[in-house]
Coordinates of C-alpha atoms and ligand atoms in Angstrom, one line a residue:
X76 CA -24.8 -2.0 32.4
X77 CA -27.0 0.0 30.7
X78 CA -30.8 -0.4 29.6
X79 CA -31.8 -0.7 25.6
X80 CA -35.0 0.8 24.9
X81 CA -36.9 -1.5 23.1
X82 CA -39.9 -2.0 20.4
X83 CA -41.8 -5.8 21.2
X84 CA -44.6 -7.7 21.0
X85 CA -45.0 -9.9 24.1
X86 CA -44.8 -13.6 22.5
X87 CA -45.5 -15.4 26.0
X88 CA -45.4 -15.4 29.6
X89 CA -44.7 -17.7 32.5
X90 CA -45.5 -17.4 35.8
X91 CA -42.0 -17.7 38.2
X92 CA -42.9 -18.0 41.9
X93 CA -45.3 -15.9 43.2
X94 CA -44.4 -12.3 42.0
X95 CA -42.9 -12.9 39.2
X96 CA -43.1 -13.8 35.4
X97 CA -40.5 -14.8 32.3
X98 CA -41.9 -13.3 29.3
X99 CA -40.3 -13.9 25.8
X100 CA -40.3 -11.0 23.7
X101 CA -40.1 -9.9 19.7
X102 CA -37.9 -6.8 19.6
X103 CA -37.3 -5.0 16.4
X104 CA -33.9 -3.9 17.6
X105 CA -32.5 -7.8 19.3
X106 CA -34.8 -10.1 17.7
X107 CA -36.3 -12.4 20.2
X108 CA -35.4 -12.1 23.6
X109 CA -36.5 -13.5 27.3
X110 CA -36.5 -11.3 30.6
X111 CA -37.6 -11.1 33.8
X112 CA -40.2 -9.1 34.8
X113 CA -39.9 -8.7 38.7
X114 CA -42.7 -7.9 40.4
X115 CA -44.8 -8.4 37.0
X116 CA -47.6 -11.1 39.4
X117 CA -47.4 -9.1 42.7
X118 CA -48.0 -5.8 41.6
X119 CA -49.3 -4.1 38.3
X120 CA -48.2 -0.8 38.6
X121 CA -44.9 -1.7 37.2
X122 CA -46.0 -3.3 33.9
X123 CA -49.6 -2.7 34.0
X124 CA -51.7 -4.6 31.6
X125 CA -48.4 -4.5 29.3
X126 CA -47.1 -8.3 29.3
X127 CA -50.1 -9.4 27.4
X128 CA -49.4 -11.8 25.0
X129 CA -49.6 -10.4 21.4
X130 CA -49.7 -6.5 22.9
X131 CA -47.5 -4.4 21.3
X132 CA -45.3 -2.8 23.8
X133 CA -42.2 -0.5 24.3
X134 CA -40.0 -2.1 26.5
X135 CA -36.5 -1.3 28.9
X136 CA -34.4 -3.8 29.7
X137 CA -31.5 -4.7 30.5
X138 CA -30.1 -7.2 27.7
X139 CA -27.8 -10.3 29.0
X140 CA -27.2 -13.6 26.9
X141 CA -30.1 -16.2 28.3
X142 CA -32.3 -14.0 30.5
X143 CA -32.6 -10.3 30.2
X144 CA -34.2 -8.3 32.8
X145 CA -37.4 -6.3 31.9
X146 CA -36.9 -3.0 33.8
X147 CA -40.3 -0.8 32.3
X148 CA -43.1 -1.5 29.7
X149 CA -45.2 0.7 28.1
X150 CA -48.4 0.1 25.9
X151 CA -48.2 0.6 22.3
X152 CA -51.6 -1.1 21.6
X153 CA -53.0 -4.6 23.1
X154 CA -55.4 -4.6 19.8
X155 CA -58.4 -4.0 21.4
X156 CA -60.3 -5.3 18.3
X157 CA -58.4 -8.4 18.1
X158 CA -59.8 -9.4 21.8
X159 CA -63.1 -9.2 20.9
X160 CA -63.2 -11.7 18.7
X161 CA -61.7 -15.5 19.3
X162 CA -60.7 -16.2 15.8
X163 CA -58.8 -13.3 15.8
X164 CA -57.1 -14.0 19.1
X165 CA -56.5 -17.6 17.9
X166 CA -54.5 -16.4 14.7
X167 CA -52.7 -13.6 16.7
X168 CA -51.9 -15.9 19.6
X169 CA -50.8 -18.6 16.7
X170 CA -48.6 -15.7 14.9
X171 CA -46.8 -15.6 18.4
X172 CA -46.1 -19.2 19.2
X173 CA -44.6 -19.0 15.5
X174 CA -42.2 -17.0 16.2
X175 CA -41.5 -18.1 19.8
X176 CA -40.8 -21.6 18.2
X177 CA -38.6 -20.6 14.7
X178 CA -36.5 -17.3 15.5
X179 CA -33.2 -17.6 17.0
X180 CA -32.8 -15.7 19.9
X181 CA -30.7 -12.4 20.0
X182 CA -30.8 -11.8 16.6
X183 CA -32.5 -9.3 14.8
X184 CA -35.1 -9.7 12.2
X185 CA -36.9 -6.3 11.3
X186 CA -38.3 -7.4 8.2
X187 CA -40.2 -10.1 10.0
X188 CA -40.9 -7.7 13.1
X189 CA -42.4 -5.3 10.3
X190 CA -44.7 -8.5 8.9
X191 CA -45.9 -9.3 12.0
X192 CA -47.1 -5.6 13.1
X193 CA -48.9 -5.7 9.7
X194 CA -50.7 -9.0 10.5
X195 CA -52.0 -8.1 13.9
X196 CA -53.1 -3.9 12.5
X197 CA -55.1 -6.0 9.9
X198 CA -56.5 -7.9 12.1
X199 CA -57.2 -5.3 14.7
X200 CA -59.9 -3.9 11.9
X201 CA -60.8 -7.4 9.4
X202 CA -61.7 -10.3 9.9
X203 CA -59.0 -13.2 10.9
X204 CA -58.8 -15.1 7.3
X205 CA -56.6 -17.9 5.8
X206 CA -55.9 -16.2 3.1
X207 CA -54.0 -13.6 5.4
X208 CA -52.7 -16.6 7.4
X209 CA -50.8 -18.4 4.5
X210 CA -49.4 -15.3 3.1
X211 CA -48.1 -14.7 6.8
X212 CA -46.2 -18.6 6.8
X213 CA -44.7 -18.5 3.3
X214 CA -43.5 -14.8 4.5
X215 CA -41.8 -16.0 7.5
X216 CA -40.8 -18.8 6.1
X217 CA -39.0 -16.9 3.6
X218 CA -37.3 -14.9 6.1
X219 CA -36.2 -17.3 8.4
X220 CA -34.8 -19.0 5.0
X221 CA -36.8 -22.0 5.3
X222 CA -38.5 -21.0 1.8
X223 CA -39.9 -24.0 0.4
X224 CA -39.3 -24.9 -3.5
X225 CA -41.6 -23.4 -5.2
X226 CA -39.9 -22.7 -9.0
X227 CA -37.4 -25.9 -9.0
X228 CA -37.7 -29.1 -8.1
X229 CA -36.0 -29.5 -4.5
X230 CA -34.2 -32.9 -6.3
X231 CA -33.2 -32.3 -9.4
X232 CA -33.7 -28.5 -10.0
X233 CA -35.9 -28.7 -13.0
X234 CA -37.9 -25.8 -12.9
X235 CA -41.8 -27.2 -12.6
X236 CA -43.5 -25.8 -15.0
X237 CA -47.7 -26.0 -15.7
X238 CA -47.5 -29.4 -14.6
X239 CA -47.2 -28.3 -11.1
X240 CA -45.1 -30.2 -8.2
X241 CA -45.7 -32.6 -6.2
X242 CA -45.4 -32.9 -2.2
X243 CA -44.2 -36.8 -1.4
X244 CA -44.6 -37.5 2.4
X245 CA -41.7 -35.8 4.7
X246 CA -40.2 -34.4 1.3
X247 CA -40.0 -31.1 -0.3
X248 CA -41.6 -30.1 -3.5
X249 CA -40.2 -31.9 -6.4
X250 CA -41.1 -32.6 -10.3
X251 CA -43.5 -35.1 -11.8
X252 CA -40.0 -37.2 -13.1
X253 CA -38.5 -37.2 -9.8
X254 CA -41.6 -38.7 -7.7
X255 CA -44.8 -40.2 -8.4
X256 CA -46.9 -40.3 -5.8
X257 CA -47.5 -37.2 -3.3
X258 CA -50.0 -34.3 -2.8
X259 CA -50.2 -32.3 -6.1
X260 CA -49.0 -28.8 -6.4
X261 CA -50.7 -27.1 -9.1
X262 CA -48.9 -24.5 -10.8
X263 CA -51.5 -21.9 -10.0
X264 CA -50.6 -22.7 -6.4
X265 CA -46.5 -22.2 -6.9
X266 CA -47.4 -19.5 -8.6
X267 CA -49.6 -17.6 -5.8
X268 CA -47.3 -18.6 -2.7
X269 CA -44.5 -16.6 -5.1
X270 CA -46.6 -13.8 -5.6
X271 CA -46.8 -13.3 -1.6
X272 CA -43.5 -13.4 -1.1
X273 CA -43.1 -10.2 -4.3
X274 CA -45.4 -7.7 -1.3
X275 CA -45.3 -7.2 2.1
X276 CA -49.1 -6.4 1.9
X277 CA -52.1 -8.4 3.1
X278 CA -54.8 -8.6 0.7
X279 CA -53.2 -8.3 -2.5
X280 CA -52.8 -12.1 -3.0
X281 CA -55.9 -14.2 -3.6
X282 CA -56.1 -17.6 -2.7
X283 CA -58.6 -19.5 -4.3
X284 CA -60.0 -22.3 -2.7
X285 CA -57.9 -25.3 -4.1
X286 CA -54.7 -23.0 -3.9
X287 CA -55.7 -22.2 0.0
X288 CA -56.0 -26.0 0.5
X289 CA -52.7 -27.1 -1.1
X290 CA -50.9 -24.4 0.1
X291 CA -52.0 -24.9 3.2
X292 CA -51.0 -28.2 3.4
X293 CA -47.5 -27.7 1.6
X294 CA -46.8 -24.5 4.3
X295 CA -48.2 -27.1 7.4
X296 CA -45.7 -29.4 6.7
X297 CA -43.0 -27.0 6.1
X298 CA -44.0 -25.4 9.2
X299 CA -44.1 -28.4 11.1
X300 CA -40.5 -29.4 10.4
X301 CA -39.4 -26.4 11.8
X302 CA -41.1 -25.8 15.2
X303 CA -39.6 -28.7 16.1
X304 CA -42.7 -29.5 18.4
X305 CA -46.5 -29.3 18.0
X306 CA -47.6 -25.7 18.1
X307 CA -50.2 -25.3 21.4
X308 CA -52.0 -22.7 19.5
X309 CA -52.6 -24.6 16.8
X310 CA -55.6 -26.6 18.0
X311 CA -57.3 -23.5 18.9
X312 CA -57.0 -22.1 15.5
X313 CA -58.0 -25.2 13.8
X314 CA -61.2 -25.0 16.0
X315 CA -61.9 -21.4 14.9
X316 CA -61.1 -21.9 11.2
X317 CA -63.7 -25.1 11.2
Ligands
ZN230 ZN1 -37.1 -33.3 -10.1

Protein backbone atom coordinates (compact mmCIF):
# COMPACT_ATOMS: atom_id res chain seq x y z
CA UNK A 1 0.00 0.00 0.00
CA UNK A 2 1.45 3.09 -0.46
CA UNK A 3 1.36 6.52 1.39
CA UNK A 4 -0.40 9.84 -0.36
CA UNK A 5 1.22 12.85 0.65
CA UNK A 6 -1.23 15.13 1.68
CA UNK A 7 -2.20 19.07 2.01
CA UNK A 8 -5.00 19.37 5.38
CA UNK A 9 -6.25 21.33 7.80
CA UNK A 10 -6.93 19.30 11.04
CA UNK A 11 -10.87 19.63 11.39
CA UNK A 12 -11.00 17.64 14.83
CA UNK A 13 -9.53 15.21 17.12
CA UNK A 14 -10.53 12.45 19.48
CA UNK A 15 -8.83 10.91 21.98
CA UNK A 16 -8.75 6.74 21.37
CA UNK A 17 -7.35 4.92 24.44
CA UNK A 18 -4.51 6.18 25.98
CA UNK A 19 -1.89 6.79 23.13
CA UNK A 20 -3.86 7.46 20.58
CA UNK A 21 -6.18 9.95 18.69
CA UNK A 22 -8.75 9.86 15.39
CA UNK A 23 -8.37 13.05 13.77
CA UNK A 24 -10.63 14.11 10.74
CA UNK A 25 -8.85 15.92 8.21
CA UNK A 26 -9.61 18.54 5.06
CA UNK A 27 -7.21 17.41 2.32
CA UNK A 28 -7.04 19.30 -0.94
CA UNK A 29 -6.13 16.14 -2.80
CA UNK A 30 -9.21 13.48 -0.98
CA UNK A 31 -11.50 15.81 0.43
CA UNK A 32 -12.28 14.95 3.95
CA UNK A 33 -10.76 12.10 5.40
CA UNK A 34 -10.35 10.37 9.04
CA UNK A 35 -7.00 8.56 10.30
CA UNK A 36 -5.41 7.26 12.95
CA UNK A 37 -2.72 8.82 14.44
CA UNK A 38 -0.83 6.15 16.58
CA UNK A 39 1.06 7.23 19.11
CA UNK A 40 -0.34 10.91 18.53
CA UNK A 41 -1.30 11.06 22.96
CA UNK A 42 1.72 9.08 24.17
CA UNK A 43 4.40 10.74 22.44
CA UNK A 44 4.76 14.03 20.47
CA UNK A 45 7.67 13.54 18.59
CA UNK A 46 5.72 11.83 15.98
CA UNK A 47 3.15 14.61 15.27
CA UNK A 48 4.39 17.26 17.34
CA UNK A 49 2.07 20.20 17.97
CA UNK A 50 0.65 19.26 14.29
CA UNK A 51 -2.94 17.66 15.05
CA UNK A 52 -4.26 21.03 16.25
CA UNK A 53 -7.47 21.71 15.24
CA UNK A 54 -7.61 24.39 12.43
CA UNK A 55 -3.49 24.06 11.86
CA UNK A 56 -2.64 23.80 8.50
CA UNK A 57 -0.60 20.70 8.08
CA UNK A 58 1.15 18.49 5.44
CA UNK A 59 0.20 15.15 6.13
CA UNK A 60 1.22 11.10 5.07
CA UNK A 61 -0.99 8.62 5.21
CA UNK A 62 -2.02 5.86 4.28
CA UNK A 63 -5.66 6.28 2.63
CA UNK A 64 -8.33 3.22 3.28
CA UNK A 65 -12.19 3.65 2.88
CA UNK A 66 -13.49 4.55 6.77
CA UNK A 67 -10.20 5.05 8.67
CA UNK A 68 -6.99 5.98 7.10
CA UNK A 69 -3.85 5.77 8.96
CA UNK A 70 -1.88 9.09 9.63
CA UNK A 71 1.73 8.01 9.17
CA UNK A 72 3.71 11.73 9.46
CA UNK A 73 2.52 15.44 9.90
CA UNK A 74 4.28 18.43 9.31
CA UNK A 75 3.37 22.10 10.20
CA UNK A 76 2.38 24.37 7.53
CA UNK A 77 1.09 27.13 10.01
CA UNK A 78 -1.14 26.63 13.37
CA UNK A 79 -2.04 30.59 12.83
CA UNK A 80 -0.38 31.90 15.48
CA UNK A 81 -2.45 35.12 15.26
CA UNK A 82 -5.58 33.42 15.18
CA UNK A 83 -4.74 31.84 18.84
CA UNK A 84 -4.38 34.90 20.33
CA UNK A 85 -7.48 36.12 20.05
CA UNK A 86 -10.89 34.01 21.08
CA UNK A 87 -13.14 35.47 18.47
CA UNK A 88 -10.86 34.43 16.04
CA UNK A 89 -10.43 30.95 17.35
CA UNK A 90 -14.23 30.77 17.68
CA UNK A 91 -14.84 31.54 13.89
CA UNK A 92 -11.85 29.28 12.83
CA UNK A 93 -12.89 26.52 15.11
CA UNK A 94 -16.70 27.12 13.65
CA UNK A 95 -15.18 27.15 9.89
CA UNK A 96 -13.98 23.49 10.87
CA UNK A 97 -17.05 21.98 12.45
CA UNK A 98 -18.60 23.30 9.06
CA UNK A 99 -16.97 21.33 7.17
CA UNK A 100 -16.58 18.31 9.41
CA UNK A 101 -20.51 18.30 9.44
CA UNK A 102 -21.46 19.02 5.33
CA UNK A 103 -18.48 17.54 3.12
CA UNK A 104 -18.83 14.02 2.05
CA UNK A 105 -15.99 12.12 2.86
CA UNK A 106 -13.31 10.94 0.22
CA UNK A 107 -14.18 13.35 -2.16
CA UNK A 108 -12.32 16.15 -3.31
CA UNK A 109 -13.30 19.76 -3.05
CA UNK A 110 -10.32 22.11 -3.87
CA UNK A 111 -12.31 25.06 -4.47
CA UNK A 112 -13.66 24.93 -1.02
CA UNK A 113 -10.08 23.70 0.40
CA UNK A 114 -8.86 27.03 -1.42
CA UNK A 115 -11.90 29.18 0.52
CA UNK A 116 -11.16 27.94 3.61
CA UNK A 117 -7.18 28.63 3.53
CA UNK A 118 -8.33 32.21 2.56
CA UNK A 119 -10.59 32.48 5.62
CA UNK A 120 -8.16 31.39 8.25
CA UNK A 121 -4.75 33.75 6.29
CA UNK A 122 -7.41 36.59 6.82
CA UNK A 123 -7.96 35.95 9.91
CA UNK A 124 -4.43 35.13 10.95
CA UNK A 125 -3.86 39.25 10.37
CA UNK A 126 -7.81 40.95 10.77
CA UNK A 127 -10.01 40.89 12.85
CA UNK A 128 -12.78 37.82 12.99
CA UNK A 129 -15.97 39.76 11.36
CA UNK A 130 -19.49 38.67 10.11
CA UNK A 131 -19.15 40.16 7.30
CA UNK A 132 -16.23 37.57 6.43
CA UNK A 133 -18.30 34.95 8.11
CA UNK A 134 -21.38 35.12 5.77
CA UNK A 135 -19.51 35.47 2.63
CA UNK A 136 -17.63 32.17 3.94
CA UNK A 137 -21.45 30.19 4.36
CA UNK A 138 -23.08 31.36 1.13
CA UNK A 139 -19.47 30.31 -0.48
CA UNK A 140 -19.68 26.86 0.88
CA UNK A 141 -22.93 26.57 0.47
CA UNK A 142 -22.54 27.15 -3.03
CA UNK A 143 -19.99 24.62 -3.38
CA UNK A 144 -21.50 21.95 -1.62
CA UNK A 145 -24.60 22.80 -3.96
CA UNK A 146 -26.85 23.64 -1.29
CA UNK A 147 -27.05 27.40 -2.81
CA UNK A 148 -30.06 28.90 -1.59
CA UNK A 149 -32.58 30.82 -4.07
CA UNK A 150 -31.45 33.89 -4.36
CA UNK A 151 -32.72 35.24 -8.11
CA UNK A 152 -36.03 32.88 -8.36
CA UNK A 153 -38.48 32.07 -6.32
CA UNK A 154 -37.66 28.37 -4.95
CA UNK A 155 -41.72 27.68 -5.83
CA UNK A 156 -42.67 29.09 -8.73
CA UNK A 157 -39.39 30.40 -10.31
CA UNK A 158 -40.43 33.94 -10.81
CA UNK A 159 -37.44 35.81 -10.62
CA UNK A 160 -37.88 38.28 -7.38
CA UNK A 161 -37.25 41.40 -8.38
CA UNK A 162 -37.02 44.88 -6.05
CA UNK A 163 -39.64 43.54 -3.98
CA UNK A 164 -37.32 41.16 -2.46
CA UNK A 165 -38.17 37.39 -1.16
CA UNK A 166 -39.43 36.21 1.52
CA UNK A 167 -38.10 33.39 4.04
CA UNK A 168 -41.47 31.36 5.33
CA UNK A 169 -40.49 29.09 8.39
CA UNK A 170 -38.56 25.72 7.26
CA UNK A 171 -38.96 27.01 3.56
CA UNK A 172 -36.66 28.36 1.02
CA UNK A 173 -36.78 31.83 -0.44
CA UNK A 174 -39.81 32.38 -2.50
CA UNK A 175 -41.88 35.47 -4.12
CA UNK A 176 -44.32 37.91 -2.44
CA UNK A 177 -47.37 35.85 -4.68
CA UNK A 178 -46.27 32.58 -3.56
CA UNK A 179 -46.19 33.26 0.43
CA UNK A 180 -47.30 35.85 2.71
CA UNK A 181 -45.91 35.70 5.75
CA UNK A 182 -42.04 35.00 6.39
CA UNK A 183 -38.84 36.96 7.21
CA UNK A 184 -38.30 39.53 4.36
CA UNK A 185 -35.53 39.32 1.94
CA UNK A 186 -34.78 42.66 0.57
CA UNK A 187 -33.49 42.83 -2.74
CA UNK A 188 -30.33 44.61 -1.64
CA UNK A 189 -29.75 41.43 0.48
CA UNK A 190 -30.21 38.85 -2.73
CA UNK A 191 -28.35 40.96 -4.38
CA UNK A 192 -25.05 41.04 -1.97
CA UNK A 193 -25.15 37.24 -1.06
CA UNK A 194 -24.87 36.95 -5.20
CA UNK A 195 -22.14 39.28 -5.30
CA UNK A 196 -20.06 36.95 -2.84
CA UNK A 197 -20.50 34.13 -4.62
CA UNK A 198 -18.96 36.35 -8.28
CA UNK A 199 -15.17 36.50 -5.88
CA UNK A 200 -13.37 34.23 -4.01
CA UNK A 201 -12.01 37.34 -1.99
CA UNK A 202 -12.76 38.47 1.52
CA UNK A 203 -13.50 41.98 1.86
CA UNK A 204 -14.78 42.97 -1.45
CA UNK A 205 -18.43 42.49 -0.37
CA UNK A 206 -20.04 44.88 2.11
CA UNK A 207 -22.72 43.91 4.27
CA UNK A 208 -24.65 46.53 5.59
CA UNK A 209 -26.26 46.15 8.72
CA UNK A 210 -29.87 45.01 7.71
CA UNK A 211 -28.31 42.80 4.82
CA UNK A 212 -25.82 41.10 7.62
CA UNK A 213 -28.97 40.53 9.73
CA UNK A 214 -31.18 38.96 7.00
CA UNK A 215 -28.63 37.17 5.51
CA UNK A 216 -27.60 35.88 8.45
CA UNK A 217 -30.68 34.58 9.26
CA UNK A 218 -31.49 33.19 5.64
CA UNK A 219 -27.70 31.39 5.61
CA UNK A 220 -28.54 29.97 9.55
CA UNK A 221 -31.33 28.26 8.48
CA UNK A 222 -29.91 27.06 5.34
CA UNK A 223 -26.99 25.96 7.31
CA UNK A 224 -28.97 24.42 9.85
CA UNK A 225 -30.73 21.99 7.48
CA UNK A 226 -27.68 20.65 6.41
CA UNK A 227 -25.48 19.85 9.50
CA UNK A 228 -27.97 17.74 10.24
CA UNK A 229 -27.21 18.41 14.02
CA UNK A 230 -26.47 21.56 16.17
CA UNK A 231 -23.03 22.80 15.37
CA UNK A 232 -20.89 22.66 19.01
CA UNK A 233 -18.97 25.57 17.90
CA UNK A 234 -21.70 27.52 17.44
CA UNK A 235 -22.50 28.63 20.93
CA UNK A 236 -19.02 29.81 21.29
CA UNK A 237 -19.21 32.00 18.28
CA UNK A 238 -22.49 33.47 19.17
CA UNK A 239 -20.89 34.35 22.57
CA UNK A 240 -17.95 36.15 20.87
CA UNK A 241 -20.09 37.92 18.13
CA UNK A 242 -22.42 39.35 21.15
ZN1 LIG B 1 -43.17 32.26 -6.21
Amino acid sequence: MHTDKLQAFVLSTLDYGDSDRIVSLFTLEQGRVRAFARGARKSRKRFGAALETFARIEAQARIKDGLSSLQQADIITIYPGIRADLARIAHALYACELVDALTPEGHPLPRLYRLVAAWLDRMETEAAVEDDRRFFEINLLNILGYRPALENCGRCDAPFGPAGALLPNGDEPVCHSCATTGKPLAATTLKTLRACLGTGRFGLVPFPDETLSQAGGLLDHALAAHAGRRLKSLEFLQQMSA
